[in-house]
Amino acid sequence: MENTSIAPLLDVRNLATWFYMPKNLFSRKNDPIRAVDRVSFFINQKETLGLVGESGCGKTTLGRTILGLETPVDGEIIFSGKKIAGAGTALKAKDEKNLRKRMQVVFQDPLSSLNPRMNVMDIVTEGLLEFKMIKKKERADAARRLMGVVGLDKDAIYRFPHEFSGGQRQRINVARAISLNPKLIICDEAVSALDVSVQAQVINLFSDLREKYGLSYLFISHDLSVVSNIADRIAVMYLGRIVEQGRCEDVIFSPMHPYTRALIDAVPVAGKEKQQKMPLSGDVPSPLSPPPGCTFHPRCPKAMDVCRKTFPDVVSSGVIGEHRVACHLY
Amino acid sequence: MPLLNVENLTVRFDTDDGPLTAVDGVTFCLNAGESVGLVGESGCGKSVTALAIARLIPCPPGSIESGHVYFNDQDLLRTDIRTLKDIRGNQISMIFQEPLSALSPLLRIEDQMIEAVFFHRDMSRGDARLFVLDWLSRVGIPDPEERLSAYPYQLSGGMQQRVMIAMALMMSPDLVIADEPTTALDVTTQAQIFALLSRMVKKRAALLLITHDMGVVWETCDRVVVMYASRVVETGGLKDVFFRPAHPYTRGLLAAIPSLSRGKARLSEIPGQVPSPLAYPDGCHFMDRCRFAFDRCKNEKPALFEVGEEHMAACFLVDQKREKSRAVPQGRGA
């Protein structure tokens, strides 16, 4: 780590979020779905962590837990040196509200995350009014300023979400997220619904805002190419666990975990010399009945006996600098 | 003689906001055994083109205004419906984006596959069952016997798409049209499905792959047709289009793709946004976003001009560059 003396902005330790299926007549046992299981990572100030994984791996649940929208069953979350979730934390309503100011979110679907009955000015200044950061008569000015920051027409503040295109709507979402000057923005598949040419615009907007306001991002996406473009560090998730994390270049160019390798291999790259690929066999197992041992072993080309029995520990595995992997191979 | 020859295809839809042209004079062709990628962003008309080829456009509100779709020298737009039904599923088959909505939720895999067999072949039920079973195992479905009695919702997305592929291939068609076959799937499953498509389809039939993903085209196709806002803007061999793109849109699109090898270099953007199909500009549809736009782009629709051998682009810059070469009439594709 470069700045060992400075505490990370977000420190997640051994976090676990489980869901219990409702009991009914037919289910005898009530095993939890371990959507997020013993996950540890950190995000430094002004740093972007890319969180990659396939659908159902728990990346969205992890994001929601950090936002306080889900309650973890174990582990702790420390944000700006203050414990915000975990055993023994009972946040006061006021503290929880203040947390919103410093941690914001941008969701995948830009239309459904905007209230169709509110005009853009009301949408982007609602937070500012709630926290009494502006007076009511200042809201048009504040809205115009925010629209300018995200590259939208300043005179469009009285228009409604349906009047904008997908890329513009996502810019409105970004404007709302940055309105309170947050430290951390969680982007949950924030560019996945956009077409390539517009996607590039929004990715560049995220990069610009990071420079301008010193933001940190947790950038959640299934698209490794997008993540590799914006992230300083990458964490790869599979079935509720982080299987590998490290600096972007390390993870992309010298992946250690067989799953990360398969993910990278599976991305079609235009213009690259075609090579014979070995796609992973099988599907992601159901999180309701994950395989014993390492959850990746049924699809792993290098699975050994030990993989079928115990889940590899991240700490005891090979650690090269910041590059951590949970795999028995190391 | 190409297997499929789409000439000047124009499709319109009547909407509440007025008529819109979804496909405007699209022209391209596909040879037997060839794989062609039809790429473009959402709303550019690529799926409508595919549906129009199989004459699956709901009319009304849609209508095929003009053009020809020659398949083995037969104009599909002008054949009677009985001949067409015999061609669909038999000589031309389709793989759709959402396997779960393309498969009937009420029928077991066995019943819906056999239904398709009975439609085109004279076979006893027992033979048809064996035939279908054989195809399920060919597309890599584990325990095919067991899966036969499953309903579509009981299969994973990747397995559903494999069933679709088996159904598309089992009548040995000459042409398979795959409309975003992996968009609903995860990356690792996507890689499996494309490996299967390359292995199974490309040996047996010609493939028209409709996708928004340039990477997928690169790995699967021989030629590419790029569409933008209802028109074909560029067409050519894979290497020509990827390494020597001639149309400013193709260039912008290729530069905007984030790539693993590119690292954290800033992505190049195409400024602005796709115009609404209700209000396309008069001349070139890309004009408002184009750095090079000049007077001629405003008023005149660019024809496909020859860039190189079998490489064409609908841009007046190409015409300017090669003053002497005459515009290739839109009627004949690459």
GROMACS .gro file of N, CA and C in nm, chain A residues 283, chain B residues 95-103 109 136 139 141 151-167 181 184-185 189 193:
model
  108
  283ASP      N    1  -2.256  -2.397  -1.554
  283ASP     CA    2  -2.314  -2.270  -1.516
  283ASP      C    3  -2.275  -2.235  -1.374
  425ILE      N    4  -3.250  -1.747  -3.413
  425ILE     CA    5  -3.222  -1.761  -3.271
  425ILE      C    6  -3.244  -1.622  -3.211
  426PHE      N    7  -3.334  -1.614  -3.114
  426PHE     CA    8  -3.368  -1.483  -3.061
  426PHE      C    9  -3.291  -1.450  -2.934
  427GLN      N   10  -3.304  -1.323  -2.897
  427GLN     CA   11  -3.229  -1.271  -2.784
  427GLN      C   12  -3.267  -1.334  -2.650
  428GLU      N   13  -3.396  -1.341  -2.625
  428GLU     CA   14  -3.445  -1.389  -2.496
  428GLU      C   15  -3.497  -1.530  -2.514
  429PRO      N   16  -3.416  -1.632  -2.479
  429PRO     CA   17  -3.465  -1.768  -2.502
  429PRO      C   18  -3.594  -1.797  -2.425
  430LEU      N   19  -3.607  -1.737  -2.308
  430LEU     CA   20  -3.723  -1.769  -2.226
  430LEU      C   21  -3.852  -1.717  -2.289
  431SER      N   22  -3.845  -1.605  -2.360
  431SER     CA   23  -3.968  -1.557  -2.422
  431SER      C   24  -3.985  -1.615  -2.562
  432ALA      N   25  -3.879  -1.673  -2.618
  432ALA     CA   26  -3.892  -1.733  -2.750
  432ALA      C   27  -3.945  -1.876  -2.740
  433LEU      N   28  -3.920  -1.941  -2.626
  433LEU     CA   29  -3.972  -2.076  -2.607
  433LEU      C   30  -4.110  -2.066  -2.543
  439ILE      N   31  -3.987  -2.919  -2.328
  439ILE     CA   32  -3.887  -2.908  -2.435
  439ILE      C   33  -3.918  -3.009  -2.546
  466LEU      N   34  -3.021  -3.244  -2.893
  466LEU     CA   35  -2.994  -3.186  -2.761
  466LEU      C   36  -2.854  -3.225  -2.713
  469VAL      N   37  -2.573  -3.023  -2.892
  469VAL     CA   38  -2.546  -2.886  -2.850
  469VAL      C   39  -2.495  -2.881  -2.707
  471ILE      N   40  -2.605  -3.039  -2.413
  471ILE     CA   41  -2.693  -3.036  -2.295
  471ILE      C   42  -2.672  -3.165  -2.216
  481TYR      N   43  -3.966  -2.812  -1.843
  481TYR     CA   44  -4.024  -2.690  -1.900
  481TYR      C   45  -3.912  -2.586  -1.913
  482PRO      N   46  -3.925  -2.493  -2.005
  482PRO     CA   47  -3.816  -2.397  -2.027
  482PRO      C   48  -3.768  -2.327  -1.900
  483TYR      N   49  -3.862  -2.291  -1.809
  483TYR     CA   50  -3.819  -2.216  -1.691
  483TYR      C   51  -3.729  -2.298  -1.600
  484GLN      N   52  -3.730  -2.430  -1.619
  484GLN     CA   53  -3.646  -2.514  -1.533
  484GLN      C   54  -3.502  -2.520  -1.581
  485LEU      N   55  -3.474  -2.463  -1.696
  485LEU     CA   56  -3.337  -2.463  -1.748
  485LEU      C   57  -3.272  -2.327  -1.724
  486SER      N   58  -3.140  -2.327  -1.714
  486SER     CA   59  -3.069  -2.200  -1.700
  486SER      C   60  -3.068  -2.127  -1.834
  487GLY      N   61  -3.033  -1.999  -1.830
  487GLY     CA   62  -3.033  -1.919  -1.953
  487GLY      C   63  -2.947  -1.980  -2.062
  488GLY      N   64  -2.829  -2.028  -2.024
  488GLY     CA   65  -2.739  -2.088  -2.121
  488GLY      C   66  -2.799  -2.214  -2.183
  489MET      N   67  -2.864  -2.295  -2.098
  489MET     CA   68  -2.927  -2.418  -2.147
  489MET      C   69  -3.044  -2.386  -2.240
  490GLN      N   70  -3.124  -2.285  -2.203
  490GLN     CA   71  -3.236  -2.244  -2.289
  490GLN      C   72  -3.184  -2.203  -2.426
  491GLN      N   73  -3.074  -2.128  -2.427
  491GLN     CA   74  -3.021  -2.082  -2.555
  491GLN      C   75  -2.967  -2.201  -2.634
  492ARG      N   76  -2.914  -2.302  -2.565
  492ARG     CA   77  -2.870  -2.422  -2.636
  492ARG      C   78  -2.988  -2.493  -2.702
  493VAL      N   79  -3.101  -2.498  -2.631
  493VAL     CA   80  -3.222  -2.559  -2.690
  493VAL      C   81  -3.262  -2.482  -2.815
  494MET      N   82  -3.256  -2.346  -2.806
  494MET     CA   83  -3.288  -2.263  -2.923
  494MET      C   84  -3.196  -2.295  -3.040
  495ILE      N   85  -3.068  -2.312  -3.009
  495ILE     CA   86  -2.971  -2.340  -3.115
  495ILE      C   87  -3.000  -2.477  -3.178
  496ALA      N   88  -3.031  -2.575  -3.092
  496ALA     CA   89  -3.064  -2.708  -3.144
  496ALA      C   90  -3.186  -2.699  -3.235
  497MET      N   91  -3.288  -2.624  -3.193
  497MET     CA   92  -3.409  -2.611  -3.274
  497MET      C   93  -3.380  -2.540  -3.405
  511PRO      N   94  -2.783  -1.322  -2.966
  511PRO     CA   95  -2.813  -1.449  -2.897
  511PRO      C   96  -2.757  -1.457  -2.755
  514ALA      N   97  -2.855  -1.164  -2.313
  514ALA     CA   98  -2.916  -1.187  -2.182
  514ALA      C   99  -2.828  -1.276  -2.094
  515LEU      N  100  -2.712  -1.318  -2.145
  515LEU     CA  101  -2.632  -1.417  -2.071
  515LEU      C  102  -2.506  -1.356  -2.011
  519THR      N  103  -2.093  -1.770  -1.992
  519THR     CA  104  -2.193  -1.844  -2.069
  519THR      C  105  -2.191  -1.797  -2.213
  523ILE      N  106  -2.160  -2.019  -2.557
  523ILE     CA  107  -2.258  -2.017  -2.667
  523ILE      C  108  -2.188  -1.982  -2.799
   0.00000   0.00000   0.00000
